[in-house]
Tab-separated table of C-alpha atoms in Angstrom:
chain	number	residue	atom	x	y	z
V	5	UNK	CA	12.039	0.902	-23.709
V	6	UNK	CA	13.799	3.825	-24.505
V	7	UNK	CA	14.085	6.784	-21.822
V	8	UNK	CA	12.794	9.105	-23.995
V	9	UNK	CA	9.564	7.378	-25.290
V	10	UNK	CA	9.213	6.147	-21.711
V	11	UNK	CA	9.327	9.542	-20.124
V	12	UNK	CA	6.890	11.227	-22.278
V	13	UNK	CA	4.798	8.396	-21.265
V	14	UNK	CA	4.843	8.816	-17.321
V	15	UNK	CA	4.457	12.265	-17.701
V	16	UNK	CA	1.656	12.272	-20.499
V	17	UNK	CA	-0.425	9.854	-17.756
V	18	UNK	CA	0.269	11.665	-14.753
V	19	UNK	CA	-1.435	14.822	-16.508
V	20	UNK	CA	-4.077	12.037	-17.223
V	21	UNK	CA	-4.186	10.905	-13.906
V	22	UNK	CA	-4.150	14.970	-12.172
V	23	UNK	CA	-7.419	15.484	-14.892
V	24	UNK	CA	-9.055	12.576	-13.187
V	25	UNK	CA	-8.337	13.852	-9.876
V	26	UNK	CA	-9.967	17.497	-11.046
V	27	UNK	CA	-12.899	15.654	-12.772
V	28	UNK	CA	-13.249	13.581	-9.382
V	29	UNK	CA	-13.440	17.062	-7.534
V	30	UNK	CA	-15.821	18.648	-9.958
V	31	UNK	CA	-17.946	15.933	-9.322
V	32	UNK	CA	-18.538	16.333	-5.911
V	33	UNK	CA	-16.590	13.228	-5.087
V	34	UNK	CA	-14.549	14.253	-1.911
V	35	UNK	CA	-17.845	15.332	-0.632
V	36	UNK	CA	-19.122	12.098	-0.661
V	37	UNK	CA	-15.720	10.191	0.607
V	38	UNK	CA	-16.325	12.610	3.375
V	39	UNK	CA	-19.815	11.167	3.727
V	40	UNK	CA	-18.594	7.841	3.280
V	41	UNK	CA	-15.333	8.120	5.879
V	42	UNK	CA	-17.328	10.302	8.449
V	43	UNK	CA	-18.858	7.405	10.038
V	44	UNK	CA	-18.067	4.271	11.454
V	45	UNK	CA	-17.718	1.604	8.186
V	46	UNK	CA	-19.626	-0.868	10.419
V	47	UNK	CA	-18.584	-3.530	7.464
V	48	UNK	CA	-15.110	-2.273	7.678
V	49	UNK	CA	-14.545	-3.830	11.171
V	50	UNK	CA	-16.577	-6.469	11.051
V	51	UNK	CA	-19.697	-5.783	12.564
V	52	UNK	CA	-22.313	-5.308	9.707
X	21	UNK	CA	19.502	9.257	12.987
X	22	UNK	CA	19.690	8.699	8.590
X	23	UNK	CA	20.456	4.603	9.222
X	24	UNK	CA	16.936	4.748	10.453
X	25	UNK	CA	15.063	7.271	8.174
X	26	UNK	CA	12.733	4.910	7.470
X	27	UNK	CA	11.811	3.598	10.455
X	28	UNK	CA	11.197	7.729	11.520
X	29	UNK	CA	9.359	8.626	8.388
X	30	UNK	CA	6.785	5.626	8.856
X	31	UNK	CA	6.654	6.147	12.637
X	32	UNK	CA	5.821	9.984	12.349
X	33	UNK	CA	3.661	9.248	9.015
X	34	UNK	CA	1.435	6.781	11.303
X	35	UNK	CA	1.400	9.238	13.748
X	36	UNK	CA	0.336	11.978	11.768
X	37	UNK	CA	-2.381	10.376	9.978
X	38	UNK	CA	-4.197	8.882	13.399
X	39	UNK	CA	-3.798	11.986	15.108
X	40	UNK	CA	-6.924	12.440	16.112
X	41	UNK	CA	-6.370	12.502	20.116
X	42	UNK	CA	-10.227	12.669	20.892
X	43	UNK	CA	-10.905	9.888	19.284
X	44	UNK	CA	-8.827	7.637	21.891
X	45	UNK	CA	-10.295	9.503	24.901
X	46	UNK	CA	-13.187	8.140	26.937
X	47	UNK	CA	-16.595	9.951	26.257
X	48	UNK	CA	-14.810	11.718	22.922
X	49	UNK	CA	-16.226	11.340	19.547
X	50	UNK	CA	-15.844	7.896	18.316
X	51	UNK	CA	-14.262	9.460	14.871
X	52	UNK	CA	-12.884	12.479	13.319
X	53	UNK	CA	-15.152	13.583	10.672
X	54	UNK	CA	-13.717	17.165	9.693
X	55	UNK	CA	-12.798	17.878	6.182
X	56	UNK	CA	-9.829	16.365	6.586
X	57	UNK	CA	-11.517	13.195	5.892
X	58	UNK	CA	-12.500	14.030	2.136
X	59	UNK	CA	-8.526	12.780	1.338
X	60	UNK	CA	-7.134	9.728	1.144
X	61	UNK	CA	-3.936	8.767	2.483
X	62	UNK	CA	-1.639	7.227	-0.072
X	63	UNK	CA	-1.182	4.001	2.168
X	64	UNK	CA	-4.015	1.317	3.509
X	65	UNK	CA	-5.123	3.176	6.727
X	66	UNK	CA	-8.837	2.430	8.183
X	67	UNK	CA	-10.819	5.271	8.289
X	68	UNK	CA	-12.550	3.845	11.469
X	69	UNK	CA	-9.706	4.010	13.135
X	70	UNK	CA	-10.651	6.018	16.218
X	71	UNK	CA	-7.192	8.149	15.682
X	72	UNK	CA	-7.823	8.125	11.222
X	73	UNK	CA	-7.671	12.134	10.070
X	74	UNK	CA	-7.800	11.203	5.847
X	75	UNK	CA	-10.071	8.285	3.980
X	76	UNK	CA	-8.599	4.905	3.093
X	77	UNK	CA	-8.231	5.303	-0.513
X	78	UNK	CA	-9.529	1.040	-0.778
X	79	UNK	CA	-12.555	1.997	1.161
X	80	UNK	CA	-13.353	4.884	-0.790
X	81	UNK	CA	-12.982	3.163	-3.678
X	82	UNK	CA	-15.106	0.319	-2.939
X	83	UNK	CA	-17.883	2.576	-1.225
X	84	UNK	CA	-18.096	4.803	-4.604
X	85	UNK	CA	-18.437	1.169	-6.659
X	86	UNK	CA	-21.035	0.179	-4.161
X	87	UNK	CA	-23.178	2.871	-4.443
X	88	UNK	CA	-26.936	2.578	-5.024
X	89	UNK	CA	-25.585	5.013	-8.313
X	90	UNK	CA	-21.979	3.067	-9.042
X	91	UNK	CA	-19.822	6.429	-9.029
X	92	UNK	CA	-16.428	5.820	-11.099
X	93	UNK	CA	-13.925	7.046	-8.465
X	94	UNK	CA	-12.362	9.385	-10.639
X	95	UNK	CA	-10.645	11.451	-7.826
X	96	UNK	CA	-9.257	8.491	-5.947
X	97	UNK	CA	-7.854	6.749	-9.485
X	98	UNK	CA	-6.239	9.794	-10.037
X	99	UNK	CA	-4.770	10.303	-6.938
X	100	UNK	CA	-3.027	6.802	-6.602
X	101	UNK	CA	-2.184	7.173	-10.440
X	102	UNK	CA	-0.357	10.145	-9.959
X	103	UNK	CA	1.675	8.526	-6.978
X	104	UNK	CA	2.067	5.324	-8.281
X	105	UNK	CA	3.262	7.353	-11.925
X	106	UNK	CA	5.946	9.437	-9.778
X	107	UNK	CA	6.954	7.179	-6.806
X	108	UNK	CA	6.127	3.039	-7.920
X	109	UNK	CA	5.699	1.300	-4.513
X	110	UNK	CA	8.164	3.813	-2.633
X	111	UNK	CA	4.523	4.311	-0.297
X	112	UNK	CA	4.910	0.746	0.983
X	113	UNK	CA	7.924	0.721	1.877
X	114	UNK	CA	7.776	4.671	3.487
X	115	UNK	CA	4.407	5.016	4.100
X	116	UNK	CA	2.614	2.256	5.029
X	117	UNK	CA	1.729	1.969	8.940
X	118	UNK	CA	0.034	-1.564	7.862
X	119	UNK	CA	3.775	-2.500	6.219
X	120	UNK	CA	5.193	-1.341	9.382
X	121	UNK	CA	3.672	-2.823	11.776
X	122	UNK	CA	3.973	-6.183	9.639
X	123	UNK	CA	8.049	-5.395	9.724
X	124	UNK	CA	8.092	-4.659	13.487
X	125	UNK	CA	6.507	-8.406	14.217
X	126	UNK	CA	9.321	-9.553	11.762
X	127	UNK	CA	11.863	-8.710	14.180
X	128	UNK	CA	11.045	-10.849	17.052
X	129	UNK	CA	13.647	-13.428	16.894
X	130	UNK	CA	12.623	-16.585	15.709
X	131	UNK	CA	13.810	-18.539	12.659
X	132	UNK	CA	12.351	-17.248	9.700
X	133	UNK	CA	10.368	-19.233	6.978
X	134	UNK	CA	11.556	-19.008	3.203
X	135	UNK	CA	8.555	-19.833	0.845
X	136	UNK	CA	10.087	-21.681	-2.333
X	137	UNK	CA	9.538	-19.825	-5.188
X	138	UNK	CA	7.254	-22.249	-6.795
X	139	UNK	CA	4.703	-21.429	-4.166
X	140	UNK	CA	5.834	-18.126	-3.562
X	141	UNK	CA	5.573	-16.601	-7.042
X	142	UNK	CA	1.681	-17.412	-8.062
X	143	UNK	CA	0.765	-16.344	-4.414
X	144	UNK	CA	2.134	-13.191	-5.711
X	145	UNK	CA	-0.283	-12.956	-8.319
X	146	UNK	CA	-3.017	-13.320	-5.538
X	147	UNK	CA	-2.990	-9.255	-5.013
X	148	UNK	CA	-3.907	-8.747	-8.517
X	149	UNK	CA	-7.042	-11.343	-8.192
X	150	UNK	CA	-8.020	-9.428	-5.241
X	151	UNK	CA	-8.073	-5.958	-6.445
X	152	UNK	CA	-9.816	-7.062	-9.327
X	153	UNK	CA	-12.395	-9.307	-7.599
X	154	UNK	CA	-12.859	-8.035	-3.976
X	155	UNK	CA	-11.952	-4.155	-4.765
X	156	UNK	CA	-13.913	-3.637	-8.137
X	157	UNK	CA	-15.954	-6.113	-9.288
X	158	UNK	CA	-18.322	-7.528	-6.761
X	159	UNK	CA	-18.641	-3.861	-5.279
X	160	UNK	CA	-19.303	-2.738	-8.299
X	161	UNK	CA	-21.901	-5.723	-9.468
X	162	UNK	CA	-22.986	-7.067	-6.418
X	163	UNK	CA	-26.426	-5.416	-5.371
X	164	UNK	CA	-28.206	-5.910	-1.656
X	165	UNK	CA	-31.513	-6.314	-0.658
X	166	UNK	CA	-31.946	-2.593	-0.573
X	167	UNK	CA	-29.992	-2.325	-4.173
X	168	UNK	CA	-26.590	-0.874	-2.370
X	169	UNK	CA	-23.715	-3.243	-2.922
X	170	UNK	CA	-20.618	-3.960	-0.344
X	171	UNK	CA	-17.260	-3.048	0.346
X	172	UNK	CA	-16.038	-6.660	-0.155
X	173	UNK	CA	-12.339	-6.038	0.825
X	174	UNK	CA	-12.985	-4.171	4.100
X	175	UNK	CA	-15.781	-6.650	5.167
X	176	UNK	CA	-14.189	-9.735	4.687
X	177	UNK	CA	-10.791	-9.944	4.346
X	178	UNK	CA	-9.083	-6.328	5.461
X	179	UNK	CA	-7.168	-7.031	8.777
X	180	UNK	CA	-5.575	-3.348	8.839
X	181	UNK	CA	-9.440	-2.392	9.240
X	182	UNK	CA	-9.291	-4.883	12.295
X	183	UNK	CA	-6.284	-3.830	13.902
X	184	UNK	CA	-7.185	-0.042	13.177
X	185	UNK	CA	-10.622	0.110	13.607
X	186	UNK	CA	-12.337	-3.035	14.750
X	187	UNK	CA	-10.486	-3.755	17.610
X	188	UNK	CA	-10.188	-0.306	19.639
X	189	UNK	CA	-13.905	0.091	18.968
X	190	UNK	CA	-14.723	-2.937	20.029
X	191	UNK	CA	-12.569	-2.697	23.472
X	192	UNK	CA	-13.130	1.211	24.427
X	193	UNK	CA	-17.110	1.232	23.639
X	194	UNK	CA	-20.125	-1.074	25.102
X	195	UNK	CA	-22.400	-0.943	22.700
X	196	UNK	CA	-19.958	-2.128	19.886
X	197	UNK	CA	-18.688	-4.844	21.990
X	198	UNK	CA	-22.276	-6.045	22.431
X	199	UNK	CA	-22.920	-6.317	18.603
X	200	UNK	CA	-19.968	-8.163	17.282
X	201	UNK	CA	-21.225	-11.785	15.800
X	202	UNK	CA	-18.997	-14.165	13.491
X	203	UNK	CA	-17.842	-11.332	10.892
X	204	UNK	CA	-16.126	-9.761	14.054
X	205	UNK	CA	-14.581	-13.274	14.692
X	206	UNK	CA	-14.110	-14.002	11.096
X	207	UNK	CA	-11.545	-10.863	10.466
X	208	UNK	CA	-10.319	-11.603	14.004
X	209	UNK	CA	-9.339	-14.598	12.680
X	210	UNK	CA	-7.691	-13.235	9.912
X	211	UNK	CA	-5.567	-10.883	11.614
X	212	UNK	CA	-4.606	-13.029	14.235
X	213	UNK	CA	-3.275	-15.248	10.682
X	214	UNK	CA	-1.421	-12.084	9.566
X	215	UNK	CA	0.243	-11.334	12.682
X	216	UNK	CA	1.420	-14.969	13.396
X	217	UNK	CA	2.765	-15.204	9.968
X	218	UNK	CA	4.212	-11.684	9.998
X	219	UNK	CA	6.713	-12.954	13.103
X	220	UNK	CA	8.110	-15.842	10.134
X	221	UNK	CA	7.378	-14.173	6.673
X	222	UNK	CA	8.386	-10.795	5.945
X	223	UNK	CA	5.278	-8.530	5.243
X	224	UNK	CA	3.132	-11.458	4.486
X	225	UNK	CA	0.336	-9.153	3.750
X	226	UNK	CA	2.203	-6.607	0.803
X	227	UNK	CA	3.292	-10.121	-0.806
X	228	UNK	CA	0.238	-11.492	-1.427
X	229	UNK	CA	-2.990	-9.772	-0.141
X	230	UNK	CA	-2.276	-5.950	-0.681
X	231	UNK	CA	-4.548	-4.514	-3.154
X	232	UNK	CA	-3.148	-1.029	-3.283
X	233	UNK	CA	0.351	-2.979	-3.696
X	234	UNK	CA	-0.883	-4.037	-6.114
X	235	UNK	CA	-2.488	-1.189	-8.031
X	236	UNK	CA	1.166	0.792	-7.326
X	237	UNK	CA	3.217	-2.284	-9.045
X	238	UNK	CA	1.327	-1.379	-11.798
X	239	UNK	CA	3.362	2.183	-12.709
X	240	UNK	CA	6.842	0.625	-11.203
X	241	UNK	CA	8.295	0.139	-14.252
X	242	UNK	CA	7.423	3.620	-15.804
X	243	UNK	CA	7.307	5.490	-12.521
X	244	UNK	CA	9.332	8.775	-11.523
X	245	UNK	CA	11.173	7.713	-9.224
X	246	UNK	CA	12.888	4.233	-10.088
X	247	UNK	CA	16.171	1.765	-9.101
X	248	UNK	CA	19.383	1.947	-10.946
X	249	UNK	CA	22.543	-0.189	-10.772
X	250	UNK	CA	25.728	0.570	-12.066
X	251	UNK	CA	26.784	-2.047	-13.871
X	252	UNK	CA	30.298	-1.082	-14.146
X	253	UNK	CA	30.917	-1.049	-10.270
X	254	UNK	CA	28.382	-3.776	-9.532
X	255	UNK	CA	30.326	-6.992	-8.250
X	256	UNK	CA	27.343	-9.555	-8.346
X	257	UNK	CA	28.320	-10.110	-4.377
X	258	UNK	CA	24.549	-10.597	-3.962
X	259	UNK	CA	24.600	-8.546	-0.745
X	260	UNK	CA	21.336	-6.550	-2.373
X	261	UNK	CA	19.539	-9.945	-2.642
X	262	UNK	CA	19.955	-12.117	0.258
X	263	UNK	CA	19.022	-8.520	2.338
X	264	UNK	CA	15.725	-7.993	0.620
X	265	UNK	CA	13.073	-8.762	2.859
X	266	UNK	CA	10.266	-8.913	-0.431
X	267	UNK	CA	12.568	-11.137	-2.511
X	268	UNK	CA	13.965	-9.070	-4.953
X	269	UNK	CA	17.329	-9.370	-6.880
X	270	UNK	CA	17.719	-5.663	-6.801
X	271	UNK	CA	21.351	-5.933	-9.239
X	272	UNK	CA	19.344	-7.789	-11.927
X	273	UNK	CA	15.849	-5.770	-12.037
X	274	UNK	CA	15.858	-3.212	-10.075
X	275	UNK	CA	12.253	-2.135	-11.275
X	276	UNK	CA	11.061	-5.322	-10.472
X	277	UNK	CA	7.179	-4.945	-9.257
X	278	UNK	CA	7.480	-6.789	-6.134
X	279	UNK	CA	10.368	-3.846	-4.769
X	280	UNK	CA	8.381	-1.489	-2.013
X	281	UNK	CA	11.737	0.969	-2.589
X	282	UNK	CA	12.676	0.594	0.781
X	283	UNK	CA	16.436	1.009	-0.401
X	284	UNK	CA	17.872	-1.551	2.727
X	285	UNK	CA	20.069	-3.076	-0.957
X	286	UNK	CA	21.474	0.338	-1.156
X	287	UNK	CA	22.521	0.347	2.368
X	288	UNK	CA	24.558	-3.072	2.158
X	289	UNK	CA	25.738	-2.664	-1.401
X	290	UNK	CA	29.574	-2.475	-1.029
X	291	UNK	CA	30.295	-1.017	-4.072
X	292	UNK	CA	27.575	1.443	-3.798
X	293	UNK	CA	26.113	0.397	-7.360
X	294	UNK	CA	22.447	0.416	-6.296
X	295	UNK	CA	20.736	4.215	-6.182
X	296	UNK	CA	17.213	5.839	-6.718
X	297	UNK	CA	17.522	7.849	-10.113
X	298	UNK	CA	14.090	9.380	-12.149
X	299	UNK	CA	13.060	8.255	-15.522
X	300	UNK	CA	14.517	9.775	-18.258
X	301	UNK	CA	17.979	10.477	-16.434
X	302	UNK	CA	21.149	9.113	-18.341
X	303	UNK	CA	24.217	8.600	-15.741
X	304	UNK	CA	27.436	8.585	-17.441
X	305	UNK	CA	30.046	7.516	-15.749
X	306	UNK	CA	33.962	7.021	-15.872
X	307	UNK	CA	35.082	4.337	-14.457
X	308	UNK	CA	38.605	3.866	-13.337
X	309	UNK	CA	39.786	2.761	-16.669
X	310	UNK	CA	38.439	5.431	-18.929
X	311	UNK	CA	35.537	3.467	-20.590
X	312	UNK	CA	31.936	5.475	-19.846
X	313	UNK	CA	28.987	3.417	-18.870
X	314	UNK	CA	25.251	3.986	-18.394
X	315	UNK	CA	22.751	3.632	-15.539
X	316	UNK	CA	20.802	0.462	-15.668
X	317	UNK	CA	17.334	2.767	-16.688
């Protein structure tokens, strides 16, 4: 691929990728990792 | 002090994201829950971990998908995007305490098993099958009793949620010891398999298991950050090759998806033909005879 082309690409989907991360925030997502990661994830170690 | 960077950086990096003291002291909370916890780390890192100060970005993800109202996880998408876009799988090999701990059992002395390639290369695939099956799709189809789904890769098959969380629960506090049943034994199991086959195969679990491997081998080829050789100084010694612990031939594709970018090739190459570079960046060189040559990009 050439450098250029390929560039333009990795930088044309990280600014993809930082709008998800602001749309994610907007959302109220963190908040509810924060919910999520708060507790103990019974499941997680095997004792749901 | 630098022949060791890495080891440092993943020592301090494990450190620094289970640095919640309390959390190992008797009678202290069981887990940090400040706001530290809305991030994710970029590496797999249990969130029940009594020490844990971010999220596990798989657990998130699965615990959005699992919802009662199946939240895209926009913010944690983006997030390991935008590392996987700028560093590839430079996490695993930098970041990972998971990988780390995997590389430490590597060490004890004992001869080490070489999977042939006709085994080893669809196990490879096996990452892909499990973010795809374990991390999305029965999370994000599979509905409970009470219409809330699972987190299918923590439950089940996770052993860094074992060794992280499970088991210092388990040991420091009664009333968890008390309710463990088969699951408990079941990932027990599992990462009493990982650690036995850790001491033989190097990083077992980033070969074939890894989800978040997996999702980062996705951008290596178009991250940031990336491999070069030089192909006018390279000698085809195979010194990069027969030292790279994921099975890599580092002089012939240096981007290759299975490279965590832990740069040990660049540390034996004699020549010094092997370096990290960034996308888009054109080396010319002069070789000793006059005639310029480009970076393998």
């Amino acid at each position: 691929m050439n450098e250029k082309i390929r560039l333009r690409l990795t930088i044309s989907l990280i600014i993809g990728a930082l709008i998800l991360c602001i749309v994610g925030i907007a959302g109220g997502e963190m908040g509810d990792i924060l919910q999520y990661a708060a507790n103990i994830c019974l499941e997680c170690i095997g004792i749901g | 002090m630098v022949k060791h960077l890495r080891k440092i950086v993943q020592v301090l990096w494990g450190f620094i994201s289970n640095g919640y003291i309390k959390g190992f002291l008797p009678g202290g909370p069981l887990l940090y829950s400040g706001p530290l916890k809305r991030f994710c780390v970029p590496g797999i890192n249990c969130h029940s971990c009594p020490g844990a100060l971010m999220s596990c970005p798989v657990g998130a993800v699965q615990s959005l998908l699992s919802g009662r109202d199946r939240r895209f996880p926009f913010y944690v998408v983006g997030y390991l995007s935008a590392i996987g876009l700028f560093l590839g799988r430079f996490i695993c090999g930098w970041l990972c305490l998971f990988g780390l701990i995997q590389e430490l059992l590597y060490k004890i002395p004992t001869p080490k098993v070489h999977i042939p390639k006709k085994i080893d290369m669809p196990l490879r695939y096996l990452k892909y099958t499990v973010l795809v099956i374990l991390v999305i799709f029965l999370p994000l189809f599979y509905r409970g009793e009470y219409g809330i789904g699972e987190t299918f890769f923590c439950k089940y098959l996770c052993p860094a949620g074992t060794l992280e969380g499970g088991v210092p629960l388990v040991v420091f506090n009664d009333a968890m010891h008390a309710s463990i049943g088969w699951l408990f034994r079941w990932k027990v199991l599992i990462l009493i398999l990982f650690i036995l086959s850790s001491i033989f195969i190097y990083r077992p679990f980033c070969k074939y298991i890894c989800p978040l491997g997996a999702f980062y081998s996705l951008f290596q080829r178009i991250s940031l950050l990336r491999m070069s050789v030089d192909k006018s100084t390279c000698i085809n010694c195979g010194s990069c090759s027969n030292v790279c612990g994921m099975d890599v031939d580092p002089h012939i594709t240096p981007d290759n998806a299975e490279c965590i970018r832990c740069g040990e090739c660049m540390k034996v190459c004699p020549t010094r033909s092997l370096k990290f570079t960034r996308t888009g960046k054109t080396e010319k060189r002069i070789n000793k005879q006059g005639s310029s040559t480009c970076g393998e990009d």
